[in-house]
Amino acid sequence: MGLFSGLIGNASEVDAEKIDALLEEILAPGENLEKAYKVIRDLFLFTNKRLILVDKQGVTGSKVEVLSIPYGKITKFSKESAGHFDLDAELKIWIGSDPSPLTKNFKAGDNINEVYRILSRYAL
C-alpha cells in the first residue's frame, strides 16, 4: 500500500535521520526540523522558521530544486480530513498573492492534524 500511495501522490512521514545530509546543507543556524513528509521522491519539510519543498527532477533525481517559503508569506491554509470512502486527507497552503494553493495529499495513516498544528503555530 505504501508504494501505491506514493505513486498516486500521497505523502508519508519521513524520519529526520534519513535526510540528515540534506538538512545540513539547507538549514540555517537555530533552525530545527519539525516534520518531514515524502511524496514519491520529493520532500515537504516543516522547520521552526519556514516550509521547505524539495523537488527531485529528472529520471535519476540528481537535479534538485529547494523552495523555501517563510511562514510569514503563508496567507491561509486548510485541511480536508479523510472520509469513509476517500482515504486520503488534503492540505492546501496559499502563498503570498498567488490565487492557486500548494496542495499535498496525506494518506489516512499520516496525521494531517500535526501538520496543521505546525502551520498554525508558525504561520499565525
PDB file of C-alpha atoms in Angstrom:
ATOM      1  CA  MET A   1       0.000   0.000   0.000  1.00  0.00           C
ATOM      2  CA  GLY A   2       2.894   2.398   0.717  1.00  0.00           C
ATOM      3  CA  LEU A   3       4.257   2.187  -2.828  1.00  0.00           C
ATOM      4  CA  PHE A   4       0.775   2.567  -4.302  1.00  0.00           C
ATOM      5  CA  SER A   5       0.080   5.604  -2.083  1.00  0.00           C
ATOM      6  CA  GLY A   6       3.375   7.163  -3.187  1.00  0.00           C
ATOM      7  CA  LEU A   7       2.625   6.576  -6.847  1.00  0.00           C
ATOM      8  CA  ILE A   8      -0.712   8.353  -6.659  1.00  0.00           C
ATOM      9  CA  GLY A   9       0.842  11.342  -4.869  1.00  0.00           C
ATOM     10  CA  ASN A  10       0.063  10.700  -1.199  1.00  0.00           C
ATOM     11  CA  ALA A  11       2.537  11.868   1.396  1.00  0.00           C
ATOM     12  CA  SER A  12       4.115   9.647   4.036  1.00  0.00           C
ATOM     13  CA  GLU A  13       6.081  10.766   7.078  1.00  0.00           C
ATOM     14  CA  VAL A  14       9.893  10.553   6.857  1.00  0.00           C
ATOM     15  CA  ASP A  15      12.303  10.023   9.747  1.00  0.00           C
ATOM     16  CA  ALA A  16      14.625  13.059  10.082  1.00  0.00           C
ATOM     17  CA  GLU A  17      17.677  10.788  10.403  1.00  0.00           C
ATOM     18  CA  LYS A  18      17.147   9.615   6.815  1.00  0.00           C
ATOM     19  CA  ILE A  19      17.558  13.152   5.452  1.00  0.00           C
ATOM     20  CA  ASP A  20      20.333  14.461   7.725  1.00  0.00           C
ATOM     21  CA  ALA A  21      22.776  15.084   4.852  1.00  0.00           C
ATOM     22  CA  LEU A  22      20.249  17.255   3.023  1.00  0.00           C
ATOM     23  CA  LEU A  23      19.338  19.131   6.197  1.00  0.00           C
ATOM     24  CA  GLU A  24      22.985  20.004   6.889  1.00  0.00           C
ATOM     25  CA  GLU A  25      23.118  21.772   3.522  1.00  0.00           C
ATOM     26  CA  ILE A  26      19.929  23.841   3.824  1.00  0.00           C
ATOM     27  CA  LEU A  27      19.092  24.571   7.461  1.00  0.00           C
ATOM     28  CA  ALA A  28      20.129  27.917   8.955  1.00  0.00           C
ATOM     29  CA  PRO A  29      21.715  28.201  12.414  1.00  0.00           C
ATOM     30  CA  GLY A  30      18.996  27.805  15.053  1.00  0.00           C
ATOM     31  CA  GLU A  31      16.608  26.214  12.575  1.00  0.00           C
ATOM     32  CA  ASN A  32      15.143  22.821  13.533  1.00  0.00           C
ATOM     33  CA  LEU A  33      13.147  20.289  11.569  1.00  0.00           C
ATOM     34  CA  GLU A  34       9.636  19.789  12.965  1.00  0.00           C
ATOM     35  CA  LYS A  35       8.176  17.281  10.449  1.00  0.00           C
ATOM     36  CA  ALA A  36       9.167  15.801   7.102  1.00  0.00           C
ATOM     37  CA  TYR A  37       6.917  14.161   4.507  1.00  0.00           C
ATOM     38  CA  LYS A  38       7.796  12.395   1.273  1.00  0.00           C
ATOM     39  CA  VAL A  39       5.723  12.250  -1.927  1.00  0.00           C
ATOM     40  CA  ILE A  40       7.333   9.781  -4.352  1.00  0.00           C
ATOM     41  CA  ARG A  41      10.847  11.366  -4.488  1.00  0.00           C
ATOM     42  CA  ASP A  42      10.014  14.861  -3.257  1.00  0.00           C
ATOM     43  CA  LEU A  43      10.140  16.178   0.328  1.00  0.00           C
ATOM     44  CA  PHE A  44       7.832  18.512   2.202  1.00  0.00           C
ATOM     45  CA  LEU A  45       9.787  19.822   5.249  1.00  0.00           C
ATOM     46  CA  PHE A  46       8.448  21.924   8.133  1.00  0.00           C
ATOM     47  CA  THR A  47      11.033  23.724  10.264  1.00  0.00           C
ATOM     48  CA  ASN A  48      10.581  26.177  13.093  1.00  0.00           C
ATOM     49  CA  LYS A  49      11.241  29.022  10.587  1.00  0.00           C
ATOM     50  CA  ARG A  50       9.920  28.005   7.155  1.00  0.00           C
ATOM     51  CA  LEU A  51       8.382  25.437   4.886  1.00  0.00           C
ATOM     52  CA  ILE A  52      10.925  23.783   2.565  1.00  0.00           C
ATOM     53  CA  LEU A  53       9.889  21.908  -0.579  1.00  0.00           C
ATOM     54  CA  VAL A  54      12.499  19.629  -2.133  1.00  0.00           C
ATOM     55  CA  ASP A  55      11.648  18.681  -5.728  1.00  0.00           C
ATOM     56  CA  LYS A  56      13.816  15.948  -7.241  1.00  0.00           C
ATOM     57  CA  GLN A  57      13.733  16.224 -11.026  1.00  0.00           C
ATOM     58  CA  GLY A  58      14.671  14.068 -13.982  1.00  0.00           C
ATOM     59  CA  VAL A  59      14.940  10.319 -14.340  1.00  0.00           C
ATOM     60  CA  THR A  60      17.763   9.899 -11.833  1.00  0.00           C
ATOM     61  CA  GLY A  61      16.630  12.601  -9.415  1.00  0.00           C
ATOM     62  CA  SER A  62      20.108  14.139  -9.433  1.00  0.00           C
ATOM     63  CA  LYS A  63      18.717  17.604 -10.249  1.00  0.00           C
ATOM     64  CA  VAL A  64      17.093  19.038  -7.107  1.00  0.00           C
ATOM     65  CA  GLU A  65      15.111  22.245  -6.574  1.00  0.00           C
ATOM     66  CA  VAL A  66      14.802  23.525  -2.999  1.00  0.00           C
ATOM     67  CA  LEU A  67      11.982  26.043  -2.448  1.00  0.00           C
ATOM     68  CA  SER A  68      11.879  27.933   0.875  1.00  0.00           C
ATOM     69  CA  ILE A  69       8.639  29.566   1.992  1.00  0.00           C
ATOM     70  CA  PRO A  70       8.859  31.698   5.146  1.00  0.00           C
ATOM     71  CA  TYR A  71       5.803  31.136   7.326  1.00  0.00           C
ATOM     72  CA  GLY A  72       5.110  34.884   7.205  1.00  0.00           C
ATOM     73  CA  LYS A  73       4.346  34.572   3.467  1.00  0.00           C
ATOM     74  CA  ILE A  74       1.626  31.964   4.033  1.00  0.00           C
ATOM     75  CA  THR A  75      -1.668  33.847   3.739  1.00  0.00           C
ATOM     76  CA  LYS A  76      -4.069  30.983   4.517  1.00  0.00           C
ATOM     77  CA  PHE A  77      -4.205  27.218   4.769  1.00  0.00           C
ATOM     78  CA  SER A  78      -6.823  24.496   5.003  1.00  0.00           C
ATOM     79  CA  LYS A  79      -7.145  20.791   5.618  1.00  0.00           C
ATOM     80  CA  GLU A  80      -9.678  18.272   4.458  1.00  0.00           C
ATOM     81  CA  SER A  81      -9.776  15.127   6.540  1.00  0.00           C
ATOM     82  CA  ALA A  82     -10.044  11.626   5.138  1.00  0.00           C
ATOM     83  CA  GLY A  83     -13.523  10.168   4.923  1.00  0.00           C
ATOM     84  CA  HIS A  84     -15.008   6.693   4.825  1.00  0.00           C
ATOM     85  CA  PHE A  85     -14.615   6.323   1.068  1.00  0.00           C
ATOM     86  CA  ASP A  86     -11.971   8.975   0.419  1.00  0.00           C
ATOM     87  CA  LEU A  87      -8.984   7.540   2.291  1.00  0.00           C
ATOM     88  CA  ASP A  88      -6.611  10.462   1.948  1.00  0.00           C
ATOM     89  CA  ALA A  89      -6.561  13.901   3.544  1.00  0.00           C
ATOM     90  CA  GLU A  90      -5.623  17.089   1.723  1.00  0.00           C
ATOM     91  CA  LEU A  91      -3.587  20.092   2.851  1.00  0.00           C
ATOM     92  CA  LYS A  92      -3.773  23.388   0.926  1.00  0.00           C
ATOM     93  CA  ILE A  93      -1.452  26.348   1.517  1.00  0.00           C
ATOM     94  CA  TRP A  94      -1.808  29.745  -0.151  1.00  0.00           C
ATOM     95  CA  ILE A  95       1.428  31.705  -0.534  1.00  0.00           C
ATOM     96  CA  GLY A  96       1.556  35.483  -0.939  1.00  0.00           C
ATOM     97  CA  SER A  97      -0.855  36.798  -3.557  1.00  0.00           C
ATOM     98  CA  ASP A  98      -0.855  33.579  -5.631  1.00  0.00           C
ATOM     99  CA  PRO A  99      -4.516  32.569  -6.088  1.00  0.00           C
ATOM    100  CA  SER A 100      -3.632  28.888  -6.535  1.00  0.00           C
ATOM    101  CA  PRO A 101      -2.813  26.918  -3.390  1.00  0.00           C
ATOM    102  CA  LEU A 102       0.022  24.492  -2.913  1.00  0.00           C
ATOM    103  CA  THR A 103      -1.786  21.149  -2.433  1.00  0.00           C
ATOM    104  CA  LYS A 104      -0.477  17.948  -0.859  1.00  0.00           C
ATOM    105  CA  ASN A 105      -2.298  14.689  -0.110  1.00  0.00           C
ATOM    106  CA  PHE A 106      -1.696  12.674   3.047  1.00  0.00           C
ATOM    107  CA  LYS A 107      -2.608   9.014   3.345  1.00  0.00           C
ATOM    108  CA  ALA A 108      -5.045   8.069   6.083  1.00  0.00           C
ATOM    109  CA  GLY A 109      -2.304   6.781   8.441  1.00  0.00           C
ATOM    110  CA  ASP A 110      -0.429  10.112   8.470  1.00  0.00           C
ATOM    111  CA  ASN A 111      -1.601  12.672  10.974  1.00  0.00           C
ATOM    112  CA  ILE A 112      -2.529  15.741   8.930  1.00  0.00           C
ATOM    113  CA  ASN A 113      -3.646  17.378  12.199  1.00  0.00           C
ATOM    114  CA  GLU A 114       0.001  17.548  13.354  1.00  0.00           C
ATOM    115  CA  VAL A 115       0.966  19.346  10.151  1.00  0.00           C
ATOM    116  CA  TYR A 116      -1.979  21.694  10.546  1.00  0.00           C
ATOM    117  CA  ARG A 117      -0.881  22.464  14.127  1.00  0.00           C
ATOM    118  CA  ILE A 118       2.655  23.193  12.901  1.00  0.00           C
ATOM    119  CA  LEU A 119       1.299  25.631  10.319  1.00  0.00           C
ATOM    120  CA  SER A 120      -0.973  27.191  12.946  1.00  0.00           C
ATOM    121  CA  ARG A 121       1.913  27.545  15.366  1.00  0.00           C
ATOM    122  CA  TYR A 122       4.258  29.277  12.940  1.00  0.00           C
ATOM    123  CA  ALA A 123       2.050  30.994  10.355  1.00  0.00           C
ATOM    124  CA  LEU A 124      -0.419  32.696  12.703  1.00  0.00           C
TER     125      LEU A 124
END
